[in-house]
Amino acid sequence: MTRGRIRARLRLSHLYTFACTRPEATEEGPHSIEGPGYSRIVHCNQPLMHKKKPFKYRSNYISTTKYNLFTFLPKALYEQFHRVANLYFLSAAIVSVTPLSPFSAVSMIAPLVFVVGLSMAKEALEDWRRFMQDIKVNSRKVKFHKEEGVFDYKSWKKLQVGDVVKVEKDQFFPADLLLLSSSYEDGICYVETMNLDGETNLKVKRALEVTLPLDEDASFKNFTGKIKCEDPNPSLYTFIGNFEYDHEIYALDPSQILLRDSKLRNTAFVYGVVIFTGHDSKVMQNATKSPSKRSRIERKMDYIIYVLFSLLLVISLVSSIGFAVKTKFDMPDWWYLQPQNTDDYYDPRKPVLSGVTHLITALMLYGYLIPISLYVSIEVVKVLQATFINQDIQMYDEETGNPAQARTSNLNEELGQVDTILSDKTGTLTCNQMDFLKCSIAGTAYGMSSSEVELAAAQQMASDLEDQDVERSTDFRQKGKQQEIELETVVISEDEMVHKSPIKGFSFEDSRVMEGNWLNEPNADVIMLFFRILAICHTAVPELNEETGSYTYESESPDEAAFLVAAREFGFEFCKRTQSSVFVRERYSASGQTIEREFKLLNMLEFTSKRKRMTVIVRDEDGQILVLCKGADSIIFDRLSKNGRLYEEDTTRHLNEYGEAGLRTLALAYKRLGESEYSAWNNEFQEAKTTIGPDRDLMLENIAEMMERDLILVGATAVEDKLQKGVPQCIDKLAQAGLKIWVLTGDKVETAINIGYACSLLRQGMKQICITEISSDAKEVVKENILLQMTNASQMIKLERDPHAAFALIIDGKTLAYALEDDVKQQFLVLAVQCASVICCRVSPKQKALVTRLVKEGTGKTTLAIGDGANDVGMIKEADIGVGISGVEGMQAVMASDFSIAQFRFLERLLVVHGHWCYKRIAQMVCYFFYKNIAFGLTLFYFEAFAGFSGQSIYDDWYMLLFNVLLTSLPVISLGVFEQDVSSEVCLQFPAVYQQGPKNLFFDWYKILGWMGNGLYSSLIIFFLNIIIFYDQAFREEGQTASMPALGTTMFTCIIWALNCQIAFTMSHFTWIQHLFIWGSIATWYLFLFVYGRLSPSISGNAYQILVEALAPAPIYWLATLLVTIACNLPYLAHISYQRCFHPLDHHIIQEIKYYKKDVEDQRMWTRERSRARERTMIGFSARVDAKIRQLKGKLQRKQPSSEIHSPARSS
Amino acid sequence: MTDTDRGTQRDRNSAFYLFSPPSNQIFLSLIFCWSCYGCCVAFYLFTQQNLPACKPVLTPEWVFMTFLFIGFIFIPVGLVTLRASHSVVEIVERYDIGCVPEPFRINKVSYIQDDSIPKNCSLSFKVPKYMKAPIYIYYQLDNYYQNHRRYVKSRSDKQLLHGQNQHGISSCQPVEVNNDRPIIPCGLIAWSLFNDTFTFIRNRAELKVNRKNIAWKSDREHKFGKNVYPFNFQNGTLIGGGKLNPRIPLSDQEDLIVWMRTSALPSFRKLYGRIEKDLDVDDVVVVHLMNNYNTYSFGGKKKLVLSTTSWLGGKNDFLGLAYVFIGSSSVTIAVVFTLLHLLSHRH
C-alpha cells in the first residue's frame, strides 16, 4: 500500500507528450446510442438489479467444454458415426442380428462397441480436462464491493454485471470492466494484453475524470451510475458506450475498458465496474473453436479405405452374381439342399432376390478387408506415442517444470512430414529479455563478452575446423589453427562470466569501465555522460526490492530496463522518480562517495515507432540544461551537429559489428542548452501542447524536431535480444534436416534482420531481397511496383550461377498485404520458396495466418507454426501442426496448439526424433494392417468360390473374432509404439534421415500397393497351398480325411504364423516387448485352440478337441504351417535383402554402420557419413561455416588481400 | 482464461491427467518401485524409449546364410516327404456310370429314383502293388457342396448330444419336424446321409471290412449322445439318403458321424472302413456295391478309393514337391544374391 501512496503523487500523464494527447472524453459529448446493437444497460454498484429481466445477463461462469452430462451421449455418438467406416460397421452390426449374417452377432458388435467406446472415452477424458480447467478459472477469487464500502472476496463465477471490483497488481481482470480509478492520482493504469494480442509492451488505460475521486474502498458506499453500451461483440479495439453519473452523461471509449484476461501491471490497484461477464466478454467472444486437424497419412488412409471399399464391393458383387447364377442353374439339381423347400434366400426361382440378399451377407463376410481394428489400433498407438512425447525427459524444461505435451494425439505422424516451419520471433526464438552486452563510448568499444550467436558459431567452427583439417593442406591447417585459438579465447572469457552471479539484463564484461575504473579512461567525462543518458533518458519507474535493497525497474519495453540495470551496475543508480525530477545515485564520482543527484525533468519527448528516438530535457544540479537523446543510429546520425561527429566513424564501425553479431543497437547523443534558448523553445512547445485540434500532433512533432537537432554523439549501446537457449543450434539442425524456416514477426524490419543474423537465418554473403512498397497513393501503382520487384528478384535468382549462392527474402507487413492478394500471391510464393530464408516483419496476427494458409495451400506441403502468444493463435490454428511454447505467461497459444513445448529448441527433438519415429511407425503400421486384412480377407473370398458362393466361412466364428482383437493386434501395436529404425541419438546426428518423412517414402502409393500386392500373394499362397495339401486324401496315418474345421484351423494357423513372421521381418528393433507380443501372439493362438477345444462341444462346436486329437498328432499340419509361412515371406525377404544391399536408404546404411560398430572403430568414416548425410543447407551455422570455409579456400587460391573478399555484411 | 493459473493448475491437477508431467511421474514411479530399484530403471528406460533392444540387420552375410539355411532345411524335408508319399498305394475306381445299367444311362436320375430297380452292381480291380494293412476304404464324391452354407448350418449339435429336444432344432431347417414331431437326427446333413454299401471279395473269400473307429473318438464320445436314438428319421414324403437303425444310439452310428463332419471342398473323400489284411500284387478284388446314392441329378461322380497310409497320411506328392521347390529357389536366391553382391562393391 505504501508504494501506492508514493505513486499517488505522480501524475504521469503530465510527463507524456504524445501518448496522452487524446482529447478529454468530456469534450466529445456522449454517443447517441440508440437502436439495435446498443441495448446493454448496466446499473453500477447495483448488482441486484441484474438478478431479473430485462437486465439479467449471462453469469461470469465460463465453460469451454464441448459436452455436458446430458448432451455427451448423443453428441459424442453423432461424432463417432460421422465417420464412414464406423457407419459401415454399425450397419454390419445391425444386419448381424438377422439371419443374413454369416457370423454370430457378437463377433460384429463387440469390436464396434470397443472402437466407439474407446474413442468416446478419449473425448470424455479431454472434455473432463477442459472442465477441470474451467472450474479452476471460475473459482478464482476477486475483491468486490459487498456493501457499505466494505470489500470482500468472491469467486469469479459469482461475479455479476454491475459489481464494483478491486483488482490488484499482477492480477487478471475477471470480466470486462469499466475503469473507475486507480492507485495513480490521474486514474491511469498499465495493462498487459499479452493474452489478447500477444504484445508484450504495456498499454495505458485511463479513467474518466469524474470517477477519479472514487479511489478508496469507502467511497463506493453510495456510488451509483448507469452505463449504456453496445451489446457483446468480439471486437477487441472498439467500445461504444455512455456513462451516466451524477445526472451527467459521459462518453466512454476503449481506453476506459479493461478486458478480461489482460493483466494489471505497474499499478497497485484499480477499481472497476463489471460490464460484460463470462461468455459476453470480448475475449470469450473472440474464442473460436479450433478446427479438427487430420494428418496427411490419415487422409490418405481414407483413400485406401475407399479403394478397399471398392474392392469389397467388387468381390461382393462377384460372389453375389456367382451365388445367383449357382442358385438359379445349379441349385435345383442339388437335392440334398431341398431346393424346393427353401425360403427366399436360397430360392432358385428368385435368383435376383437371393443375389441381392447375398450381397449383404457378402459385404459383411468380406468386411475383414476393411480393418475395423485399424481405427482402434491407431487410436491406441497414437495415445501411447503421445505419452512418450509427454514423458520425454529431454524435452522437459527444468526451469519452468513444463514437459512437452501432445495435446492432440492424432497428429503425431504429421510431425515427421513437416516441410516448412513458420515461427514467431518474440518469445519463441527470443526470450523477450534484453541483455546489455556492449557499448561504444567516445569511439572506443567496450564489452568483452560475446553474444550467444558468436559463441556458438565459434564453437561450431572450431570443431568443424578440427574435422576438416585432416583433409586440408598444411598451410591451411595452420590458418585454421590460428583461428581456433582466437575462438578459444572468446570461449574462455565466456566461461569466466558464467561463474559470476548473473544479473538479469546485464551481461556486460569489461574491467575498463566496471567498478569505477572508467574514471581512469581517457574520455571519462564522455563516459559519465553516456551513463547519465542511460540513467535519465527513459520512462521507467523504479521499485525498491525490500529484501535486497536494490532497485528493479518497470518499464514499457525490456531494452529500457536493460539500460537502467546497466547504468546501475556502472554506478548510476536511478532510484526515484517524482513528478518533476529524476534522482540518480552516483557511486563513483570524483569525490569517491555516493551522491544522490537530482535532475529536474523539464520535458520529455518520448519514443514512438515513427520517431524512433526519445529525448528528455533536464536541468542538472548546476543549473545546466541538457538535452539527452537516444534513438536508432540512422536517426541520430542525421541530427548531429558538425562538431558532434567526432566519434561518428568509429561508432559506425562498432555499430556494424554489433549488428552483424545480431545485437540491437541504439545511438546516444546530447547537447547543452542555454537558458534563453530553452525557454523560447518551451514556450512554443507549451503553446502547441495546449492547442486543440487535428494539427496538434503535427505541431508537437515539428517543435520536438527543432529541439532534437545539432546533437553531439556520445556513443552507442548494443543490447542482445536474448535468444532462447539452443535456438541457433536447433535452427541449424532443422535446416540440415531439410526444413525451411520462415520467421513471421510483428517486429520492425531492423530487429527482425538482427535476429535473422543471430539465428543464422541470415549470414554474410547472402543476397537479401527486400521487397518494400513505394509510397504512393494509388494502390495499383504500389502493387505494380511490388510485382516488378518480385519479378526482378526471381530473375536474379534464375540467373545466379554460383551453386552456393543463397537468397533471403525480407518483406514487411504493408507490402505483404499486397503480396497476399489473390493475383500476386502465387508469384510471391514462388519467389519465397526459392529463397533460403524468409522473414516477414510487422505482420498482424491475421497476416500470419494468411501466410500460413498460402504456404499450406500453395505448396501443398505440411506446415508447422510455432509461437507463444495470442497473436500466433491464428497461424497455429491454420497450420497443419500448431506448436505452442508453454512456460510463458500467456497460454492462449498453447490452448490453440496441437503440441506444446517449453522451449523452441525442443522442436528439434520433437520433429527429428519423435516426428520421424511416429511417421515411420504409423506408416508401416497402416501398410501392415492393409496387408494383414487383405491376406486374411481374401482367403474367405477364395473359399466362397469353392462353397458355391453360399456365404459360408471356412473359419470358426471365434477365430475370426479373435483374429483382429487378440491374435494379430498386439504385434502391430508394438510396431506402432516401439519401432525405431535408428536410435534417437542417431536421428539427431543424421538429421537428413528426417527427409524420409517429407518425401513420404514410406506411405506413397508404391509402398501401399506393394503391401497390398504382398497381401494378395500371401492370401493366394495360404489358401491354395493348404487346399492342395489337404485336398482329398487322408491327412493322418489313421486314414482320416480333413474336414472343414480341420482345414480351416490349419489355414488359420498358417495365417497367424505368416502374418506374425511378416511383422517380425518388418521390424528392426526388438525389445522384450516386441518378442513377447509377436511370439506371444502365436503362442496365444495355440493356447486358445487348446482351451477352446477343451470346452464342451456345445460351445466349441466343430473345433472340439481339434488341436489335441486331430491336428497336433498329424505331421502334415506342422509341415504345412512351415511351408506356407516361409513361402509367404520369402519374396518379402528377398525384396528387403535386395533393397538393403543394392539400393539402401539412409537408415539402412546407418543401421549397418552401427551394427558393425564402425562408428566406434572408425571415427573418421562416421564423421564423413555424418557430414554426407546432412542436407545441403543455405541457412544455419553449418551454412555459415561452409561459407566461411569457401571464403578461406578462395582466399588461399587467389592469394588476394582479404578485404576484397569480405562482402558487405548487410544491405540494410 | 487467465492462463498463468491454468499453467500452475495443470501441475496441481495432474492427477486428472492421464499422463502426468514427469515430476509426478517420477513421484508415482517412486511409490510403485519402492522396493525395487531395477524396476524403476526399467520403467525410466521404457518411457524414454531406451530399452535394451536387439537390432538385427540384414547384412549380406546374414542374407546369404538365411536363404541357404532355408534351402538346406527344405530340400531334405521335401525329399523325405516325397518318399513317404510314394510309399502309399492308392486305388481309385469310379463307379457312378458303370453301375448304371446300359438302358438307364440316358436317364440316370430316374434310374436312381426308381426304388423298384435293384441297385446292386459289382466292380473288380487288380491290386497294382503290395498293400500293407490297414487299407483304408473311402468313398469319394465330386461336385457335392457339403460346404454350402444352407447345408452346413442345417444341424443341431444339441440334439445330437442330448436327444429329444424341442428347442434348438430351428437351425435344422428345413428338416426339423415331420408330422409335428421332431426328427432325430434333424437337418439336411443327416437327411442326405450317404448310403452306398460295399463288400469286398478276394479270391472268392470276403474281405472283412472293419467299420468301427472310423470317426473321431471325440465325436463319438462327446458330440453324439449314447442315449440318443434315431427317431422319426426319413419318415417324410421326401426321402433323402440313407436310413438309420433306430435301435443303435447315435454315438455308434459311425457312418453318420463321419458324414456329419462336413467337408471343406466340393470334392471329398470320406472314410468307409478298413481292410485289416494285406493285399498282394495282382490280387483281384471284386466289390459288390449297392448304388443307392443319387449323385446323378447334379452330375457328381462317385468313386471308391482304397489306400494305404504313411506317416504323412495319404498320397500327397504336392507337399514334397512344394518343399523342394521352395528350398531350391531359396538356394538360388542365395547364390544369385552373393554373385550380385560380389560384383557390386557398395562398401
Tab-separated table of C-alpha atoms in Angstrom, chain A residues 372-486:
chain	number	residue	atom	x	y	z
A	372	ILE	CA	-12.191	-52.138	-38.072
A	373	SER	CA	-9.371	-52.763	-35.685
A	374	LEU	CA	-7.174	-50.384	-37.628
A	375	TYR	CA	-9.020	-47.491	-36.107
A	376	VAL	CA	-8.769	-48.888	-32.625
A	377	SER	CA	-5.135	-49.746	-33.009
A	378	ILE	CA	-4.286	-46.356	-34.404
A	379	GLU	CA	-6.068	-44.662	-31.537
A	380	VAL	CA	-4.225	-46.796	-29.028
A	381	VAL	CA	-0.895	-46.354	-30.734
A	382	LYS	CA	-1.253	-42.620	-31.014
A	383	VAL	CA	-2.173	-42.217	-27.400
A	384	LEU	CA	0.873	-44.227	-26.435
A	385	GLN	CA	3.076	-42.266	-28.786
A	386	ALA	CA	1.738	-39.077	-27.261
A	387	THR	CA	2.606	-40.457	-23.856
A	388	PHE	CA	6.148	-40.996	-24.967
A	389	ILE	CA	6.291	-37.439	-26.207
A	390	ASN	CA	4.899	-36.211	-22.917
A	391	GLN	CA	7.303	-38.322	-20.949
A	392	ASP	CA	10.436	-37.487	-22.867
A	393	ILE	CA	12.794	-36.199	-20.239
A	394	GLN	CA	14.886	-34.496	-22.873
A	395	MET	CA	12.015	-32.258	-23.764
A	396	TYR	CA	11.333	-31.442	-20.153
A	397	ASP	CA	12.218	-27.925	-19.172
A	398	GLU	CA	13.630	-27.944	-15.696
A	399	GLU	CA	13.376	-24.211	-15.208
A	400	THR	CA	9.664	-23.996	-15.702
A	401	GLY	CA	8.836	-27.581	-14.973
A	402	ASN	CA	6.979	-27.927	-18.224
A	403	PRO	CA	7.171	-31.132	-20.176
A	404	ALA	CA	6.409	-31.330	-23.841
A	405	GLN	CA	2.790	-32.111	-24.335
A	406	ALA	CA	0.997	-33.660	-27.208
A	407	ARG	CA	-2.349	-32.001	-26.786
A	408	THR	CA	-3.940	-33.884	-29.596
A	409	SER	CA	-2.663	-37.269	-30.367
A	410	ASN	CA	-3.858	-37.506	-33.931
A	411	LEU	CA	-1.063	-35.504	-35.483
A	412	ASN	CA	1.933	-37.433	-34.205
A	413	GLU	CA	2.971	-38.785	-37.552
A	414	GLU	CA	2.458	-35.424	-39.194
A	415	LEU	CA	5.427	-34.245	-37.150
A	416	GLY	CA	7.577	-36.430	-39.313
A	417	GLN	CA	6.464	-34.825	-42.547
A	418	VAL	CA	6.924	-31.152	-41.882
A	419	ASP	CA	8.319	-29.175	-44.767
A	420	THR	CA	8.072	-25.565	-43.672
A	421	ILE	CA	8.275	-24.123	-40.202
A	422	LEU	CA	6.662	-20.758	-39.639
A	423	SER	CA	7.964	-19.266	-36.482
A	424	ASP	CA	7.088	-16.327	-34.368
A	425	LYS	CA	10.042	-14.357	-33.080
A	426	THR	CA	9.436	-12.815	-29.686
A	427	GLY	CA	9.039	-15.419	-27.006
A	428	THR	CA	9.720	-18.188	-29.456
A	429	LEU	CA	13.142	-17.539	-30.872
A	430	THR	CA	13.974	-14.857	-28.357
A	431	CYS	CA	13.154	-14.622	-24.683
A	432	ASN	CA	11.991	-11.041	-24.919
A	433	GLN	CA	14.716	-10.332	-22.426
A	434	MET	CA	17.313	-7.749	-23.283
A	435	ASP	CA	20.858	-8.092	-22.132
A	436	PHE	CA	23.130	-5.113	-22.119
A	437	LEU	CA	26.151	-6.567	-23.799
A	438	LYS	CA	28.413	-3.994	-25.352
A	439	CYS	CA	28.746	-0.319	-25.812
A	440	SER	CA	30.820	2.085	-27.763
A	441	ILE	CA	31.683	5.274	-25.916
A	442	ALA	CA	33.589	8.078	-27.496
A	443	GLY	CA	34.744	5.835	-30.275
A	444	THR	CA	36.062	3.102	-28.016
A	445	ALA	CA	34.338	-0.258	-27.920
A	446	TYR	CA	33.705	-1.734	-24.522
A	447	GLY	CA	32.337	-5.099	-23.603
A	448	MET	CA	34.265	-8.330	-23.982
A	449	SER	CA	31.536	-10.839	-23.681
A	450	SER	CA	30.240	-12.248	-26.867
A	451	SER	CA	26.704	-12.858	-27.820
A	452	GLU	CA	25.373	-16.356	-27.801
A	453	VAL	CA	25.495	-16.397	-31.533
A	454	GLU	CA	29.143	-15.534	-31.766
A	455	LEU	CA	29.884	-18.039	-29.117
A	456	ALA	CA	28.041	-20.915	-30.628
A	457	ALA	CA	29.362	-20.062	-34.052
A	458	ALA	CA	32.865	-20.026	-32.675
A	459	GLN	CA	32.475	-23.401	-31.082
A	460	GLN	CA	30.939	-24.872	-34.146
A	461	MET	CA	33.681	-23.534	-36.327
A	462	ALA	CA	36.371	-24.727	-34.003
A	463	SER	CA	35.040	-28.235	-34.014
A	464	ASP	CA	34.392	-28.149	-37.703
A	465	LEU	CA	37.859	-26.995	-38.480
A	466	GLU	CA	39.168	-29.827	-36.419
A	467	ASP	CA	37.159	-32.245	-38.503
A	468	GLN	CA	38.256	-30.764	-41.711
A	469	ASP	CA	41.894	-30.269	-41.171
A	470	VAL	CA	42.785	-33.844	-41.885
A	471	GLU	CA	41.826	-33.340	-45.447
A	472	ARG	CA	43.322	-29.987	-45.861
A	473	SER	CA	46.704	-28.725	-46.939
A	474	THR	CA	49.186	-27.846	-44.268
A	475	ASP	CA	49.257	-24.122	-44.571
A	476	PHE	CA	45.530	-24.028	-44.500
A	477	ARG	CA	45.582	-26.090	-41.395
A	478	GLN	CA	47.772	-23.542	-39.751
A	479	LYS	CA	45.310	-20.899	-40.619
A	480	GLY	CA	42.594	-22.992	-39.169
A	481	LYS	CA	44.555	-23.491	-36.020
A	482	GLN	CA	45.134	-19.844	-35.624
A	483	GLN	CA	41.517	-19.156	-35.954
A	484	GLU	CA	40.768	-21.818	-33.493
A	485	ILE	CA	42.959	-20.196	-30.924
A	486	GLU	CA	41.265	-16.915	-31.425
